Amino acid sequence: MVTERGRVLVTRPAGQADSLLARLEQAGYRASHQPLLALAPLAELAPSLRQRVLDLDLYAHVIFISGNAVRYGLSIIDDYWPQLPTGINWYAIGGTTARLLAERGLVATEPGAQMNSEGLLAVPALQQVADQRVLIVKGQGGRELLQRELTARGARVDELACYSRACPPLEQGALARTISEGGIETVLISSGEGLQNMLTLLSGEETTKFRDVRLVVPSPRVEKLAREAGFTQIDTAANASDEAMMAALQGR
């Protein structure tokens, strides 16, 4: 029999939390799920974005910045390229993203433990990219660090935004009730945007009330944002993977 170890709230998008929830339950935690990021495919591509898909074979490097970028991006690309072009260098921001690409027969370079834009920018193959075309497959919004830095290195960088990202449409006070009535002791935050949405969904008074709730965050950047928001108990994982989040939760 597994001893209960605490109540944990997982905040990954809908449909992407099952494996982490199962790990938590197996480890003895009482886990619940409340997405803090709502994703949806774009209804229609703008002509400029459609042209980037049509020009896929002209890019030297194609970067997928999340598993969602693979799911939504390849769905769009399939409409125009029944057989993917060869000669492209493929990149994934982390292991999950790389595995999704591998399922399509694409071998992707990944940055290792630093599963973020900074990690990708340190990959040797992206150091000398002057005059080379780069396509970043992503959701709408998000960080612009990759585009800025690769452009500074001389690359011709385009972005293919293939899905929307939004704050979940929860009624006022709903998230606070989930935390309070569920006896939540730890919230697992998957991204900086998820943290910002959490702050949006909590009133200032509620944020103050829950500032001693423990957060597990995926990077030093998100830790900084959480501290600036007033949270006091924060553990920083090596990245947002199941393994890294579990290790940080368990103090490993």
mmCIF file of C-alpha atoms in Angstrom, residues 15-168:
data_model
loop_
_atom_site.group_PDB
_atom_site.id
_atom_site.type_symbol
_atom_site.label_atom_id
_atom_site.label_comp_id
_atom_site.label_asym_id
_atom_site.label_seq_id
_atom_site.Cartn_x
_atom_site.Cartn_y
_atom_site.Cartn_z
ATOM 1 C CA GLY A 15 -5.155 15.835 -22.980
ATOM 2 C CA GLN A 16 -1.497 16.218 -21.983
ATOM 3 C CA ALA A 17 -1.518 15.429 -18.276
ATOM 4 C CA ASP A 18 -2.384 11.721 -18.108
ATOM 5 C CA SER A 19 1.162 10.358 -17.868
ATOM 6 C CA LEU A 20 2.155 12.803 -15.134
ATOM 7 C CA LEU A 21 -1.065 12.196 -13.199
ATOM 8 C CA ALA A 22 -0.414 8.452 -13.327
ATOM 9 C CA ARG A 23 3.155 8.890 -12.063
ATOM 10 C CA LEU A 24 1.938 11.031 -9.186
ATOM 11 C CA GLU A 25 -0.726 8.517 -8.169
ATOM 12 C CA GLN A 26 1.797 5.660 -8.322
ATOM 13 C CA ALA A 27 4.140 7.642 -6.078
ATOM 14 C CA GLY A 28 1.401 8.142 -3.486
ATOM 15 C CA TYR A 29 0.249 11.680 -4.257
ATOM 16 C CA ARG A 30 -3.382 12.744 -4.547
ATOM 17 C CA ALA A 31 -3.303 14.395 -7.953
ATOM 18 C CA SER A 32 -5.911 16.528 -9.701
ATOM 19 C CA HIS A 33 -5.877 18.419 -12.977
ATOM 20 C CA GLN A 34 -6.795 21.977 -13.910
ATOM 21 C CA PRO A 35 -5.359 23.214 -17.217
ATOM 22 C CA LEU A 36 -3.872 26.690 -17.097
ATOM 23 C CA LEU A 37 -3.405 26.906 -20.873
ATOM 24 C CA ALA A 38 -6.109 26.333 -23.490
ATOM 25 C CA LEU A 39 -4.960 25.237 -26.956
ATOM 26 C CA ALA A 40 -6.870 25.100 -30.236
ATOM 27 C CA PRO A 41 -5.980 24.673 -33.922
ATOM 28 C CA LEU A 42 -6.199 27.778 -36.081
ATOM 29 C CA ALA A 43 -9.364 27.895 -38.138
ATOM 30 C CA GLU A 44 -7.474 28.997 -41.258
ATOM 31 C CA LEU A 45 -3.899 29.852 -42.161
ATOM 32 C CA ALA A 46 -3.154 33.372 -43.333
ATOM 33 C CA PRO A 47 -1.791 33.469 -46.918
ATOM 34 C CA SER A 48 1.700 34.378 -45.680
ATOM 35 C CA LEU A 49 1.787 31.359 -43.360
ATOM 36 C CA ARG A 50 0.429 29.091 -46.096
ATOM 37 C CA GLN A 51 3.286 30.198 -48.327
ATOM 38 C CA ARG A 52 5.807 29.223 -45.649
ATOM 39 C CA VAL A 53 4.360 25.710 -45.615
ATOM 40 C CA LEU A 54 4.503 25.540 -49.413
ATOM 41 C CA ASP A 55 8.160 26.656 -49.215
ATOM 42 C CA LEU A 56 9.065 24.021 -46.613
ATOM 43 C CA ASP A 57 11.723 22.452 -48.843
ATOM 44 C CA LEU A 58 13.568 25.794 -49.007
ATOM 45 C CA TYR A 59 14.354 25.839 -45.270
ATOM 46 C CA ALA A 60 17.663 24.485 -43.998
ATOM 47 C CA HIS A 61 16.412 24.204 -40.408
ATOM 48 C CA VAL A 62 12.920 23.555 -39.010
ATOM 49 C CA ILE A 63 12.454 23.936 -35.257
ATOM 50 C CA PHE A 64 9.479 22.616 -33.275
ATOM 51 C CA ILE A 65 9.240 24.411 -29.946
ATOM 52 C CA SER A 66 6.804 21.996 -28.266
ATOM 53 C CA GLY A 67 4.956 18.746 -28.623
ATOM 54 C CA ASN A 68 1.911 20.850 -29.489
ATOM 55 C CA ALA A 69 3.842 22.399 -32.364
ATOM 56 C CA VAL A 70 4.437 18.893 -33.715
ATOM 57 C CA ARG A 71 0.806 17.848 -33.305
ATOM 58 C CA TYR A 72 -0.718 20.937 -34.860
ATOM 59 C CA GLY A 73 2.136 21.835 -37.196
ATOM 60 C CA LEU A 74 2.511 18.461 -38.904
ATOM 61 C CA SER A 75 -1.263 18.275 -39.277
ATOM 62 C CA ILE A 76 -1.068 21.457 -41.365
ATOM 63 C CA ILE A 77 2.076 20.419 -43.218
ATOM 64 C CA ASP A 78 0.485 17.092 -44.175
ATOM 65 C CA ASP A 79 -2.171 18.980 -46.151
ATOM 66 C CA TYR A 80 0.525 20.357 -48.445
ATOM 67 C CA TRP A 81 3.278 17.747 -48.234
ATOM 68 C CA PRO A 82 1.978 14.154 -48.325
ATOM 69 C CA GLN A 83 5.663 13.195 -48.374
ATOM 70 C CA LEU A 84 7.949 15.436 -46.337
ATOM 71 C CA PRO A 85 10.915 16.964 -48.188
ATOM 72 C CA THR A 86 14.426 15.688 -47.542
ATOM 73 C CA GLY A 87 17.565 17.627 -46.720
ATOM 74 C CA ILE A 88 16.079 19.555 -43.795
ATOM 75 C CA ASN A 89 17.695 19.670 -40.356
ATOM 76 C CA TRP A 90 14.919 19.053 -37.805
ATOM 77 C CA TYR A 91 15.036 20.269 -34.194
ATOM 78 C CA ALA A 92 12.955 19.542 -31.097
ATOM 79 C CA ILE A 93 12.919 21.544 -27.883
ATOM 80 C CA GLY A 94 12.919 18.393 -25.752
ATOM 81 C CA GLY A 95 12.563 14.653 -25.526
ATOM 82 C CA THR A 96 8.774 14.472 -25.841
ATOM 83 C CA THR A 97 8.844 16.696 -28.909
ATOM 84 C CA ALA A 98 11.639 14.597 -30.414
ATOM 85 C CA ARG A 99 9.683 11.373 -29.799
ATOM 86 C CA LEU A 100 6.632 12.772 -31.570
ATOM 87 C CA LEU A 101 8.808 13.673 -34.555
ATOM 88 C CA ALA A 102 10.419 10.225 -34.479
ATOM 89 C CA GLU A 103 6.958 8.686 -34.792
ATOM 90 C CA ARG A 104 6.810 10.441 -38.170
ATOM 91 C CA GLY A 105 10.237 9.175 -39.146
ATOM 92 C CA LEU A 106 12.003 12.473 -38.459
ATOM 93 C CA VAL A 107 15.274 12.386 -36.530
ATOM 94 C CA ALA A 108 15.504 15.634 -34.595
ATOM 95 C CA THR A 109 18.370 17.312 -32.790
ATOM 96 C CA GLU A 110 17.442 18.219 -29.207
ATOM 97 C CA PRO A 111 19.275 20.273 -26.572
ATOM 98 C CA GLY A 112 19.350 17.709 -23.748
ATOM 99 C CA ALA A 113 18.346 18.694 -20.225
ATOM 100 C CA GLN A 114 17.903 22.406 -21.003
ATOM 101 C CA MET A 115 14.574 22.044 -22.818
ATOM 102 C CA ASN A 116 13.963 25.672 -23.757
ATOM 103 C CA SER A 117 14.943 28.330 -26.275
ATOM 104 C CA GLU A 118 18.279 28.894 -24.566
ATOM 105 C CA GLY A 119 19.061 25.189 -24.871
ATOM 106 C CA LEU A 120 18.242 25.132 -28.567
ATOM 107 C CA LEU A 121 20.375 28.203 -29.184
ATOM 108 C CA ALA A 122 23.354 26.333 -27.726
ATOM 109 C CA VAL A 123 23.031 23.440 -30.203
ATOM 110 C CA PRO A 124 26.207 23.379 -32.376
ATOM 111 C CA ALA A 125 24.309 23.110 -35.669
ATOM 112 C CA LEU A 126 22.589 26.455 -35.013
ATOM 113 C CA GLN A 127 25.737 28.464 -34.336
ATOM 114 C CA GLN A 128 26.710 29.259 -37.929
ATOM 115 C CA VAL A 129 23.461 29.986 -39.758
ATOM 116 C CA ALA A 130 24.226 33.162 -41.722
ATOM 117 C CA ASP A 131 22.033 33.413 -44.851
ATOM 118 C CA GLN A 132 20.322 30.105 -44.034
ATOM 119 C CA ARG A 133 16.536 29.887 -43.837
ATOM 120 C CA VAL A 134 15.007 28.782 -40.528
ATOM 121 C CA LEU A 135 11.362 27.982 -39.811
ATOM 122 C CA ILE A 136 10.111 27.983 -36.207
ATOM 123 C CA VAL A 137 6.892 25.993 -35.744
ATOM 124 C CA LYS A 138 5.048 27.230 -32.656
ATOM 125 C CA GLY A 139 1.815 28.508 -31.177
ATOM 126 C CA GLN A 140 0.590 32.074 -31.422
ATOM 127 C CA GLY A 141 2.396 34.401 -29.028
ATOM 128 C CA GLY A 142 5.065 33.009 -26.736
ATOM 129 C CA ARG A 143 8.706 33.972 -26.433
ATOM 130 C CA GLU A 144 10.570 35.602 -29.326
ATOM 131 C CA LEU A 145 14.104 34.755 -28.131
ATOM 132 C CA LEU A 146 14.761 32.127 -30.808
ATOM 133 C CA GLN A 147 13.758 34.390 -33.654
ATOM 134 C CA ARG A 148 15.718 37.355 -32.309
ATOM 135 C CA GLU A 149 18.931 35.448 -31.642
ATOM 136 C CA LEU A 150 18.933 33.427 -34.867
ATOM 137 C CA THR A 151 18.251 36.600 -36.834
ATOM 138 C CA ALA A 152 21.187 38.234 -35.033
ATOM 139 C CA ARG A 153 23.316 35.296 -36.203
ATOM 140 C CA GLY A 154 22.414 36.147 -39.785
ATOM 141 C CA ALA A 155 19.681 33.586 -40.431
ATOM 142 C CA ARG A 156 16.518 34.334 -42.411
ATOM 143 C CA VAL A 157 13.941 33.354 -39.820
ATOM 144 C CA ASP A 158 10.230 32.762 -40.336
ATOM 145 C CA GLU A 159 7.611 31.555 -37.863
ATOM 146 C CA LEU A 160 4.693 29.215 -38.486
ATOM 147 C CA ALA A 161 2.092 29.812 -35.779
ATOM 148 C CA CYS A 162 -0.173 26.773 -36.056
ATOM 149 C CA TYR A 163 -2.358 26.884 -32.936
ATOM 150 C CA SER A 164 -3.789 29.400 -30.513
ATOM 151 C CA ARG A 165 -2.934 29.688 -26.826
ATOM 152 C CA ALA A 166 -5.285 31.277 -24.332
ATOM 153 C CA CYS A 167 -6.135 31.506 -20.672
ATOM 154 C CA PRO A 168 -8.826 28.918 -19.819
#
